[in-house]
Coordinates of C-alpha atoms in Angstrom, one line a residue:
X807 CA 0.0 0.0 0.0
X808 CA 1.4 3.2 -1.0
X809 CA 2.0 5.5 2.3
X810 CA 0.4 8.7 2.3
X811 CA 1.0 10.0 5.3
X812 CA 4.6 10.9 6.9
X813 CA 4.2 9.8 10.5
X814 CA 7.7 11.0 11.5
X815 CA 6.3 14.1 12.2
X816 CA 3.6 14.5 15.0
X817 CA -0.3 13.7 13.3
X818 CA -3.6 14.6 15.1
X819 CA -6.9 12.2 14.7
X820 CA -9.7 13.1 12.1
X821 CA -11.5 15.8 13.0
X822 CA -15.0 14.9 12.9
X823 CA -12.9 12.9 16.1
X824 CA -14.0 15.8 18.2
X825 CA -17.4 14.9 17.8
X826 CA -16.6 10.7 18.5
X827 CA -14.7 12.3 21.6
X828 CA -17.7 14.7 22.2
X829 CA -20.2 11.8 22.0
X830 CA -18.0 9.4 24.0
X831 CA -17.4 12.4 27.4
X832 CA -21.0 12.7 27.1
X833 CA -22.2 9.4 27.5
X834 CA -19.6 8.5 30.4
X835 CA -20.7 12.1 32.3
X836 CA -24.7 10.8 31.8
X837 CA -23.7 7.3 33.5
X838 CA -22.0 8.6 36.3
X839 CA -24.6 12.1 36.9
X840 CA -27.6 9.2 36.2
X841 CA -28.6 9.5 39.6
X842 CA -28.8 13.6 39.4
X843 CA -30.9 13.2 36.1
X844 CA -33.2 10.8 37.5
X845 CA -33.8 13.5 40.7
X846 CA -34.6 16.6 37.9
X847 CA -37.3 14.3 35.7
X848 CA -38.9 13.4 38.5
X849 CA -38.7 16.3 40.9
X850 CA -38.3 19.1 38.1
X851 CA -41.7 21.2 39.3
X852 CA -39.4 21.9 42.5
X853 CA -36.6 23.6 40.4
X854 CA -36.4 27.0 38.2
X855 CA -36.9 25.4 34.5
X856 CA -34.5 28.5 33.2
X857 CA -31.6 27.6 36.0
X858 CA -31.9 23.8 34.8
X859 CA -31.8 24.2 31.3
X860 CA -29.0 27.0 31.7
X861 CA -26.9 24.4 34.2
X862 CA -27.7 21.5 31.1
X863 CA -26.3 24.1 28.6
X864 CA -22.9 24.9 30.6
X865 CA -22.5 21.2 30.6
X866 CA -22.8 20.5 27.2
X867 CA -20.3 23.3 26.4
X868 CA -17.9 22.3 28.8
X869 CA -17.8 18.4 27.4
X870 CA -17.7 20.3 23.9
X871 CA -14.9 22.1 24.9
X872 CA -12.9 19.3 26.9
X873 CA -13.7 17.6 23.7
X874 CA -11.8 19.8 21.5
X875 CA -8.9 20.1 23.7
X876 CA -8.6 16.0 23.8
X877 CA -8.5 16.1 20.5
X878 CA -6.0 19.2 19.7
X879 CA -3.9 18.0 22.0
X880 CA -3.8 14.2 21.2
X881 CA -0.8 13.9 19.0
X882 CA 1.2 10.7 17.7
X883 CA 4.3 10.0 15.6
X884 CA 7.1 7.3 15.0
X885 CA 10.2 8.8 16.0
X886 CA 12.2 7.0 13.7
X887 CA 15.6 7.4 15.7
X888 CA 14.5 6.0 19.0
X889 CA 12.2 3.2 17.1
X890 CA 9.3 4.4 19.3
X891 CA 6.1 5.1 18.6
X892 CA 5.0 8.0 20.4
X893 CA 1.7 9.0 21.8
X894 CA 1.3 12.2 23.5
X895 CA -2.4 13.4 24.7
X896 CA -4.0 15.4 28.2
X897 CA -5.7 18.7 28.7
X898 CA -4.0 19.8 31.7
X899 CA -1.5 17.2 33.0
X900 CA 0.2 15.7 29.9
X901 CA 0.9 12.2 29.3
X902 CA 3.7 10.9 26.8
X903 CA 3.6 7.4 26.1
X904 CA 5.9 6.0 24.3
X905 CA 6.3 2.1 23.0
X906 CA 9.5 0.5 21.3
X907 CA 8.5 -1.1 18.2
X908 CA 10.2 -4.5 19.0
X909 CA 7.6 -5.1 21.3
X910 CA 4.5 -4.8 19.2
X911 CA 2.7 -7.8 18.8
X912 CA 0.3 -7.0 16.9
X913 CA -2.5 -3.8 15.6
X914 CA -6.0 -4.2 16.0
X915 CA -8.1 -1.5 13.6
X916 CA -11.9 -1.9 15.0
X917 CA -15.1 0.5 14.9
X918 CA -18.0 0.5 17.7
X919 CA -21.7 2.5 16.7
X920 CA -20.4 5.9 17.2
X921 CA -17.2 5.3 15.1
X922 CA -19.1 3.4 12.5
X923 CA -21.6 6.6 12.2
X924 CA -19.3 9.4 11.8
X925 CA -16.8 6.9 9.5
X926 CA -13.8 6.8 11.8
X927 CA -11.8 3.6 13.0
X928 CA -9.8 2.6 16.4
X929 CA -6.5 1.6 16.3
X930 CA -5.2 -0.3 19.0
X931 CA -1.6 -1.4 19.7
X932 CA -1.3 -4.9 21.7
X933 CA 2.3 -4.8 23.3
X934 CA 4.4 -7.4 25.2
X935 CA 6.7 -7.4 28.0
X936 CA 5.1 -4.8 29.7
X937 CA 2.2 -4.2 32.4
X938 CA 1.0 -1.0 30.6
X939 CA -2.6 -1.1 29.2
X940 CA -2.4 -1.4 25.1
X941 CA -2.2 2.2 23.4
X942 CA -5.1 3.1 21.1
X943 CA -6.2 6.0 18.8
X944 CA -9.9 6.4 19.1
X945 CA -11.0 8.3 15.7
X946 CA -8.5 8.2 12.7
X947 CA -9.8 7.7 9.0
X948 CA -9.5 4.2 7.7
X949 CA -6.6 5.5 4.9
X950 CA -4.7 6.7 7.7
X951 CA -5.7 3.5 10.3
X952 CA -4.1 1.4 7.1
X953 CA -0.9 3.2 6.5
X954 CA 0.0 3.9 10.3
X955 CA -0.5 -0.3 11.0
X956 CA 1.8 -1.2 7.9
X957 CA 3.7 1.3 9.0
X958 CA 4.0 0.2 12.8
X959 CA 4.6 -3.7 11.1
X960 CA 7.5 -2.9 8.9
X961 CA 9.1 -1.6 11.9
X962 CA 8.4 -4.1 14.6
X963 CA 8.8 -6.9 11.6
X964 CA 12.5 -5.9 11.7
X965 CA 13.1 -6.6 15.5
X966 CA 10.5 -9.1 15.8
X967 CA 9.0 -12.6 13.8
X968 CA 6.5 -12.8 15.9
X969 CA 4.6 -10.2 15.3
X970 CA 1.3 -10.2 13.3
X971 CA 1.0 -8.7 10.2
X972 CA -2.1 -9.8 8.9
X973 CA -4.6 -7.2 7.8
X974 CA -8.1 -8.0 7.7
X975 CA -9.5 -5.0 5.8
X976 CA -6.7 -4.6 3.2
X977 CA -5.6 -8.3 2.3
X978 CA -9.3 -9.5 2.1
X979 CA -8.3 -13.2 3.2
X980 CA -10.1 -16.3 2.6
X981 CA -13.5 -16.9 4.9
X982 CA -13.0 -20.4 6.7
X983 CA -16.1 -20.7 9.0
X984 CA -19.4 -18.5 8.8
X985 CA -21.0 -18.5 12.1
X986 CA -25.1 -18.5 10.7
X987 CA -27.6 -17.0 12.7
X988 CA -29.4 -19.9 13.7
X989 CA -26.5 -21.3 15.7
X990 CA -26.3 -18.1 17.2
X991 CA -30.0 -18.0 18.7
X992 CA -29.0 -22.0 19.3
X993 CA -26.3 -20.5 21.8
X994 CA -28.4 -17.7 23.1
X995 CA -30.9 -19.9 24.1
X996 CA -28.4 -22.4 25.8
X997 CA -25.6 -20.1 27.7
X998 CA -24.5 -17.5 29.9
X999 CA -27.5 -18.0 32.2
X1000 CA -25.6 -17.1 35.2
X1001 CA -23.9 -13.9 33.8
X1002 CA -27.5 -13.3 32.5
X1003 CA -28.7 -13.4 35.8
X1004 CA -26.3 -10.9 37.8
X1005 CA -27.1 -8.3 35.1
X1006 CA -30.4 -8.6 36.4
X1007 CA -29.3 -8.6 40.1
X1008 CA -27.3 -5.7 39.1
X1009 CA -29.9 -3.2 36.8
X1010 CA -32.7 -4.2 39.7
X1011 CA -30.2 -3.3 42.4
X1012 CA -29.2 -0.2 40.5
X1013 CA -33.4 0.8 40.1
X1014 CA -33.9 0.6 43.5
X1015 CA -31.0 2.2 45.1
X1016 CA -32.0 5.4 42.4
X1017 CA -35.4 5.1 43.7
X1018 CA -34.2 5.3 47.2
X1019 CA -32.2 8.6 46.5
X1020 CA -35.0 10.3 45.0
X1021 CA -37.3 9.6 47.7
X1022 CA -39.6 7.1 45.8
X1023 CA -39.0 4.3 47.9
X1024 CA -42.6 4.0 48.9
X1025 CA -43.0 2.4 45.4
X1026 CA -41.0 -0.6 46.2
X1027 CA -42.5 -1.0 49.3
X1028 CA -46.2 -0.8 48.1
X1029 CA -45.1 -3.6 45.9
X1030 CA -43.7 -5.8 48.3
X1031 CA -46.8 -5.4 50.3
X1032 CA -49.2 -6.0 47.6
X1033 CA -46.9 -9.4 47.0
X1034 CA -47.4 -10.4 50.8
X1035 CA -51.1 -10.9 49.9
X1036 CA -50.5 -14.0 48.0
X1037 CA -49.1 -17.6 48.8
X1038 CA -45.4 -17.2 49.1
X1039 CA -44.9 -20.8 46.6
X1040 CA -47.3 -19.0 44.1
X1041 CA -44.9 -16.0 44.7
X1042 CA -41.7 -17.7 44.0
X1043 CA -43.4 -19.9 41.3
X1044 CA -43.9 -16.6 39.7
X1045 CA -41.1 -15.0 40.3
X1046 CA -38.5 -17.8 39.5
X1047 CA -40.5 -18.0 35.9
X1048 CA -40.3 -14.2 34.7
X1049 CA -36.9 -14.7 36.0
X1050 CA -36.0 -17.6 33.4
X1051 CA -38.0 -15.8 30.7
X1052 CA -35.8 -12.6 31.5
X1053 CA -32.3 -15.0 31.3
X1054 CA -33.7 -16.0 28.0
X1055 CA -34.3 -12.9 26.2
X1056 CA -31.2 -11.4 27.7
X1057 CA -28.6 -14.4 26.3
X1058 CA -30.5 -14.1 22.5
X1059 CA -30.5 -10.6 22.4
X1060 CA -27.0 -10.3 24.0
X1061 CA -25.6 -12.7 22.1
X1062 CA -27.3 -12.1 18.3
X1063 CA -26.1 -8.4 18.6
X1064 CA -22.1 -9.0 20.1
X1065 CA -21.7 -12.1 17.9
X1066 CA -23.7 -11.3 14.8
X1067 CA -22.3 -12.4 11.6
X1068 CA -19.2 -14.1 12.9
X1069 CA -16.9 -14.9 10.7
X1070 CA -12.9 -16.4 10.4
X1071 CA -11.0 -15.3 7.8
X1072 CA -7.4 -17.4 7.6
X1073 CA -4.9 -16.5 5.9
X1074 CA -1.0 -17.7 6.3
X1075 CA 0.0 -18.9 9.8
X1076 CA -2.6 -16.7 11.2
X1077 CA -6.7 -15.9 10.8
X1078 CA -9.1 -13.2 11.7
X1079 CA -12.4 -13.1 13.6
X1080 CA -14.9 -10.6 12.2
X1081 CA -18.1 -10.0 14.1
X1082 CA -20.6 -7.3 16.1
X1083 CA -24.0 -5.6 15.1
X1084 CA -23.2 -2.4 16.6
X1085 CA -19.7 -2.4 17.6
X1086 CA -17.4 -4.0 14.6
X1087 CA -14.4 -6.6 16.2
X1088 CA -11.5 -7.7 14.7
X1089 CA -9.5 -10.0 16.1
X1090 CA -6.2 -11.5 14.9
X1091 CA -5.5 -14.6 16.4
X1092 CA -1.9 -16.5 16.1
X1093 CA -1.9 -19.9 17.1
X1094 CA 1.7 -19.8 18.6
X1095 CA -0.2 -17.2 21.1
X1096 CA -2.8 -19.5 21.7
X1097 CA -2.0 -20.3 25.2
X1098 CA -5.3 -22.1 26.7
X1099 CA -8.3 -23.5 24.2
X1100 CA -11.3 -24.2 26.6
X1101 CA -14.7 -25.9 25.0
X1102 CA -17.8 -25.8 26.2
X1103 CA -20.9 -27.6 25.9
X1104 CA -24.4 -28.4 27.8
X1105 CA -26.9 -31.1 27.9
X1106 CA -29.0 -28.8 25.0
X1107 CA -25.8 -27.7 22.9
X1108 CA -24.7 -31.4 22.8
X1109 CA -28.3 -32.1 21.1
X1110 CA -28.7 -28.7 19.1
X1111 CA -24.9 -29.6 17.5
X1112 CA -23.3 -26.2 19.1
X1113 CA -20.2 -26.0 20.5
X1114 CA -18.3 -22.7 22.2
X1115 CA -14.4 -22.5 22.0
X1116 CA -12.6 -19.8 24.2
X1117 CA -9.0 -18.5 23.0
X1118 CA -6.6 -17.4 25.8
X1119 CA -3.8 -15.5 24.1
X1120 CA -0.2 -14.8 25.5
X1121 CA -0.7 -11.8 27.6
X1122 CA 2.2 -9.9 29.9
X1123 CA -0.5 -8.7 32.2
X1124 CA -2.8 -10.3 34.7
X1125 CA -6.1 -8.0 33.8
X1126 CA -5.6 -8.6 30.2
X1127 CA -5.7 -12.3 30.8
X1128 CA -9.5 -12.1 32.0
X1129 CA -10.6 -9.3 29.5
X1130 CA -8.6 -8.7 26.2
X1131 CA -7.2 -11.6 25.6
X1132 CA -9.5 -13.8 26.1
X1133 CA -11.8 -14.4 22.5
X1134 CA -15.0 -16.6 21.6
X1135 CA -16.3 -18.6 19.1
X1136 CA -19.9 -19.3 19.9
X1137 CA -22.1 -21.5 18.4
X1138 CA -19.8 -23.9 16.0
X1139 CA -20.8 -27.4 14.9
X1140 CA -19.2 -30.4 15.9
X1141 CA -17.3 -30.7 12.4
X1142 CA -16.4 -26.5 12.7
X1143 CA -15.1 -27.3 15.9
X1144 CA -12.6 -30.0 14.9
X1145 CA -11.2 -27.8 12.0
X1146 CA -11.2 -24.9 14.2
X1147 CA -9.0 -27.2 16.5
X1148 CA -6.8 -28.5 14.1
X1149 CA -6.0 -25.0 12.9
X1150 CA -5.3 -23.7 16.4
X1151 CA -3.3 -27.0 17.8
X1152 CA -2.8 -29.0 14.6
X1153 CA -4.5 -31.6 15.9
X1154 CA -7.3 -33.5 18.3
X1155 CA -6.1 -34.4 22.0
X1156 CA -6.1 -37.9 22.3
X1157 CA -7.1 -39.9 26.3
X1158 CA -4.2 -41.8 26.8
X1159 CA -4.6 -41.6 30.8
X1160 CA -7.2 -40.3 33.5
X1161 CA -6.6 -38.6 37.1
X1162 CA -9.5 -38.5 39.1
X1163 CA -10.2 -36.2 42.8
X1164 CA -10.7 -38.0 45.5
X1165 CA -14.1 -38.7 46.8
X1166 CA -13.1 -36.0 49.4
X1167 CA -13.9 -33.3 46.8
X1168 CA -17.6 -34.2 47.1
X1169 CA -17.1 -34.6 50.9
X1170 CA -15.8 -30.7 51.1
X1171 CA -18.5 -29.9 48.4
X1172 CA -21.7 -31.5 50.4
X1173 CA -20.1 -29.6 53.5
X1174 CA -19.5 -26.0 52.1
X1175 CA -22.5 -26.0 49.4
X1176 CA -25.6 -27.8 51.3
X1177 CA -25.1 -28.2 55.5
X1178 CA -23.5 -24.8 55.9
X1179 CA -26.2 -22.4 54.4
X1180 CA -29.0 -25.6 55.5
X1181 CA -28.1 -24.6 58.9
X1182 CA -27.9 -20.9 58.5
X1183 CA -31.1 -21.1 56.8
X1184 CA -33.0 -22.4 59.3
X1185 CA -31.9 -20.8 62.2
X1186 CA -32.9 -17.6 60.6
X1187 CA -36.6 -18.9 60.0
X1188 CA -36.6 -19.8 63.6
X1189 CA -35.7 -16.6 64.3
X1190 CA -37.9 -15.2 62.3
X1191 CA -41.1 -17.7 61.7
X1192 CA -41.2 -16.8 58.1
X1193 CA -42.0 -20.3 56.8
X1194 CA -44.2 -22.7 58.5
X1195 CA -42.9 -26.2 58.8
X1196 CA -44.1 -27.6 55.3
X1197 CA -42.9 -24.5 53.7
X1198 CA -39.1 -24.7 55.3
X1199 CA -39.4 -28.8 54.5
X1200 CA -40.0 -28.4 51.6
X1201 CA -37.6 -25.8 50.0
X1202 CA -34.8 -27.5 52.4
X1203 CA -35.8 -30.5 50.3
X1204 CA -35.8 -28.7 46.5
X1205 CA -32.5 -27.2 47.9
X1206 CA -30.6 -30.0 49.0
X1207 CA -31.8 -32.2 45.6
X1208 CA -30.7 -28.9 43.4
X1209 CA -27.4 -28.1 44.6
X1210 CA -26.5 -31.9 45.9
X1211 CA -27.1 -32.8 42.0
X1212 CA -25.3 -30.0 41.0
X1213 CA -22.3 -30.9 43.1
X1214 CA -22.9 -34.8 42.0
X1215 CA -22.2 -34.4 38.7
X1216 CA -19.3 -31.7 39.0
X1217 CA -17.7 -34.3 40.8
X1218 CA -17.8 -37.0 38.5
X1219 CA -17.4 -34.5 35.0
X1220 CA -13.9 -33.5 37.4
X1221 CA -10.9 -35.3 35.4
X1222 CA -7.6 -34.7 33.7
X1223 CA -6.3 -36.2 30.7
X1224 CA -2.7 -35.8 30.3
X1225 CA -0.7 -37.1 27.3
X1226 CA 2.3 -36.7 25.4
X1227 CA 0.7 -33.6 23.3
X1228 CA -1.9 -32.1 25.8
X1229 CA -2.9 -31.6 29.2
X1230 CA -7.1 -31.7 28.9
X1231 CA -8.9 -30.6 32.4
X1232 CA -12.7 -31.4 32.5
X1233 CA -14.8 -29.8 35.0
X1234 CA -18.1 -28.1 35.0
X1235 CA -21.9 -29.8 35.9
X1236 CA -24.2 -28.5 33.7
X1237 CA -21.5 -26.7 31.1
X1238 CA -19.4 -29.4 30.3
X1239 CA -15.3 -27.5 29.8
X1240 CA -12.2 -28.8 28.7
X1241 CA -9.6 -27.1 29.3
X1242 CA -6.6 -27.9 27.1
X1243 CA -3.1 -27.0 27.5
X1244 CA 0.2 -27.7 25.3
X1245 CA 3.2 -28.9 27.4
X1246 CA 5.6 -26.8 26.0
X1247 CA 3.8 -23.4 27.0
X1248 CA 3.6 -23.8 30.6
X1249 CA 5.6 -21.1 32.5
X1250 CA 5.7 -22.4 36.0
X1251 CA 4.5 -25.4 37.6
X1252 CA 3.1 -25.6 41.6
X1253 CA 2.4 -28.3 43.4
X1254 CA 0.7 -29.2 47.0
X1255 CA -0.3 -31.6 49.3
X1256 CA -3.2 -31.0 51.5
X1257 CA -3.2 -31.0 55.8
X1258 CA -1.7 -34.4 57.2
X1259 CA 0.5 -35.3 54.9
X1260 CA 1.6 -38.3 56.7
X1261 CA -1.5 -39.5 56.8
X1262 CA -3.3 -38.4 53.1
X1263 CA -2.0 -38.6 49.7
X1264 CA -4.1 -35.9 48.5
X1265 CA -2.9 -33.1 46.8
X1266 CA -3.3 -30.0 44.0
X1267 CA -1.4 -28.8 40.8
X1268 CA -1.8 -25.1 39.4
X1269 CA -0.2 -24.8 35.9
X1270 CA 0.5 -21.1 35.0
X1271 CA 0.9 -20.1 31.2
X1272 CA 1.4 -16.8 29.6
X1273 CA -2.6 -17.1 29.0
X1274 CA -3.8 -18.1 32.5
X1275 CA -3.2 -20.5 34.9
X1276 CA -5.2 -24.2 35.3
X1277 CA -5.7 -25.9 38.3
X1278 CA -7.0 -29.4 39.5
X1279 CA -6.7 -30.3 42.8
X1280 CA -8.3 -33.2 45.5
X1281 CA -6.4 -35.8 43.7
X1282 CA -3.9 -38.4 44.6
X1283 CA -0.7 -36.8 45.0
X1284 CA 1.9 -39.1 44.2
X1285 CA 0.5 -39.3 40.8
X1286 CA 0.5 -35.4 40.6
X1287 CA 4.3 -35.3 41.4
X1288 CA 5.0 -37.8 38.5
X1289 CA 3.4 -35.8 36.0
X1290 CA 4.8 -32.7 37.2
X1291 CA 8.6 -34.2 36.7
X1292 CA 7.6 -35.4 33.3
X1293 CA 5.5 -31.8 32.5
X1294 CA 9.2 -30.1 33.5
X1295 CA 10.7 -32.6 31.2
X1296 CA 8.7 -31.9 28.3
X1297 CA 9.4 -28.0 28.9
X1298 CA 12.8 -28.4 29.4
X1299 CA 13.4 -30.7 26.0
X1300 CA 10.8 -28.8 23.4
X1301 CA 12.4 -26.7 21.1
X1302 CA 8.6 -25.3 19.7
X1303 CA 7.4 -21.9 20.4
X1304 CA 5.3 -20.9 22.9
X1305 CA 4.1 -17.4 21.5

């Protein structure tokens, strides 16, 4: 691509940026002022309407102004003698961050709903070997966003092989695997109930504590007493089915508009996932990085034909290991799951040999999971006398079958599979995972043995990648200690890469 743009000398961001930048200050001054907003709708006949709307009009000048100033004072160049690219931005205290080119990995160029409205793309720089969060330019034209990667590229090429140089909007590289709506409503149907359900805990909790600073309290409380008027099982019946209905219609929605039209593009040693409704992702995924490959799969998914694969990429830094690095790939079929596989590993992980937990694990399970809040349960009703006899028999009885099932079968899906090529940890009750790890990639490697040694062999592994760590633990301990010689073994022989 010819360059158009000399980037040795010090280049500002499009300027229809100061309106992305405007938009962005805006909406993040709305979340955290929400409270205040909520006070003037619904108390606004107790204020002067001209002091209001003057105090709203101040506001929205200062954010324009701030606005501008981000964006005249956001500069970035390649200072070609240092080999650092060079990012210098702030209002009043100024910031100068600058990052060697060697340790570029790779440059992600992605657009979210604002971005995709006024044209503009983000360019984010994934670094290694350092703690720092990634650098990113939030509204450059995609000419520019084009030149300035192959730019940053052919620079970190020279110091480093590693680094990716695909480029998924120039190259156009060959689709592999088209992720079809249908499997997507397959998966929002079938997962994520429990994230599903503390973003209800969490927008209910939100309502009421709002409701509670604007003195409308009396609202929740006239509902809670109109609820008391009814049978508490009808209550709970009800409640517990709006509350699966809710989980359902959050995981489709949520899940048709983050994942829609998924694509992967390969191309070389590397490939691309495409995918989003409103906000546009991009990610480039290197299968040296590839650090952890987790599958999941439930009861439903197993007969729907869905599978979801999670990628755990090298990362330098702990909080990029839960968050950026990690990337999904919902709803595949059983045969798009074994390519995808064979693209990422080279190949399936074969069972050669089993380690088990102890029946202890269940033990400590049953103990922590069922007696525990059994007992505190019921010395609260006595205190209280909110359930009659039948009514705290009975729930003990729906508790003790729900979670002693759910601990049941956690126990016996808990295994490890090592072998000469992998390290496979199962786990999980109702969503099946397999964890699965290449020997050569592990880091570090700890071991332990639980209370009374003398006594137990009973004991825990943790191995820690650049991706994540995985543990299983509650198993027999001698047989821990000879896979951990042979897992140092393998590390210490392999000659492959690990990212």
């Amino acid at each position: 691509m010819k360059t158009n743009f000399d980037f040795s000398i010090p280049q500002r961001q499009s300027l229809i940026g100061v309106v992305v930048l405007f938009t962005n200050t805006a909406q993040k001054s709305i979340r955290a002022l929400f409270p205040l907003v909520l006070i003037f709708l619904f108390k606004k006949e107790e204020y002067n309407q001209l002091f209001v709307y003057g105090i709203i009009a101040m506001f929205v000048l200062l954010i324009a102004v701030i606005a501008f100033l981000r964006y005249w004072f956001f500069k970035f160049y390649i200072d070609k003698e240092l080999q650092e690219f060079v990012i210098e931005s702030g209002v009043f205290n100024k910031t100068k961050t600058t990052i060697q080119l060697h340790k570029i990995q790779k440059v992600d160029i992605n657009q979210s709903l604002i971005q995709r409205i006024f044209n503009v793309h983000k360019l984010e720089i994934d670094t290694a070997g350092s703690s720092k969060k990634e650098a990113s330019i939030n509204a450059i034209s995609q000419e520019m966003a084009l030149d300035l990667k192959s730019r940053l590229i052919q620079n970190a090429q020279s110091f480093n092989s590693n680094v990716t140089s695909e480029n998924f909007l120039e190259d156009k590289p060959k689709n592999f695997i088209t992720i079809g709506l249908s499997s997507l409503f397959k998966i929002g149907l079938t997962a994520n109930y429990v994230a599903s359900f503390a973003y209800l805990v969490l927008f209910f909790s939100t309502i009421s504590d709002n409701l509670r600073q604007i003195g409308k309290e009396s609202l929740i409380d006239e509902n809670i007493d109109k609820l008391n008027q009814f049978p508490l099982m009808k209550v709970l019946l009800v409640f517990f089915g709006l509350i699966i209905l809710l989980i359902l219609a959050i995981n489709l929605v949520s899940t048709i508009i983050k994942y829609f039209n998924f694509t992967i593009k390969k191309n070389d040693n590397t490939f691309v996932l495409s995918y989003g409704l409103i906000n546009l992702k991009n990610t480039i995924i290197n299968p040296e990085k590839v650090q952890i490959v987790k599958l999941s799969q439930n009861y439903f998914q197993k007969k729907l034909n869905v599978n979801t694969i999670e990628i755990k990429q090298a990362s330098s830094d702990e909080g990029r290991q839960k968050n950026k690095d990690k990337t999904k790939i919902p709803g595949c079929t059983n045969e798009e799951k074994i390519a995808i596989l064979k693209l990422i590993i080279n190949q399936l992980p074969k069972q050669e040999s089993v380690l088990v937990p102890n029946i202890r694990k269940l033990l400590l399970s049953l103990f922590f999971y069922i007696l525990i809040p059994i007992g505190i349960g019921l010395t609260f009703n006595s205190i209280s006398n909110r359930l009659n006899i039948i009514e705290s028999t009975v729930l003990t009885l729906l508790y003790v079958i729900l979670v002693g099932t759910i601990n049941w079968f956690s126990y016996k899906n808990y295994k490890l599979f090592p072998s000469k090529e992998f390290i496979v940890k199962q786990s999980g009750a109702w969503d099946i995972d397999k964890e699965i790890i290449e020997p050569h990639k592990i880091q570090a490697i700890k071991a332990s043995q639980f209370f009374g040694k003398n006594t137990l062999n009973i004991g825990s592994v943790i191995l820690y990648t650049a991706g994540g760590s995985v543990s299983f633990s509650t198993a027999n301990y001698k047989e821990i200690k000879a896979l951990v010689n042979y897992w140092l073994y393998q590390v210490e022989v392999s000659e492959k890469n690990w990212m």
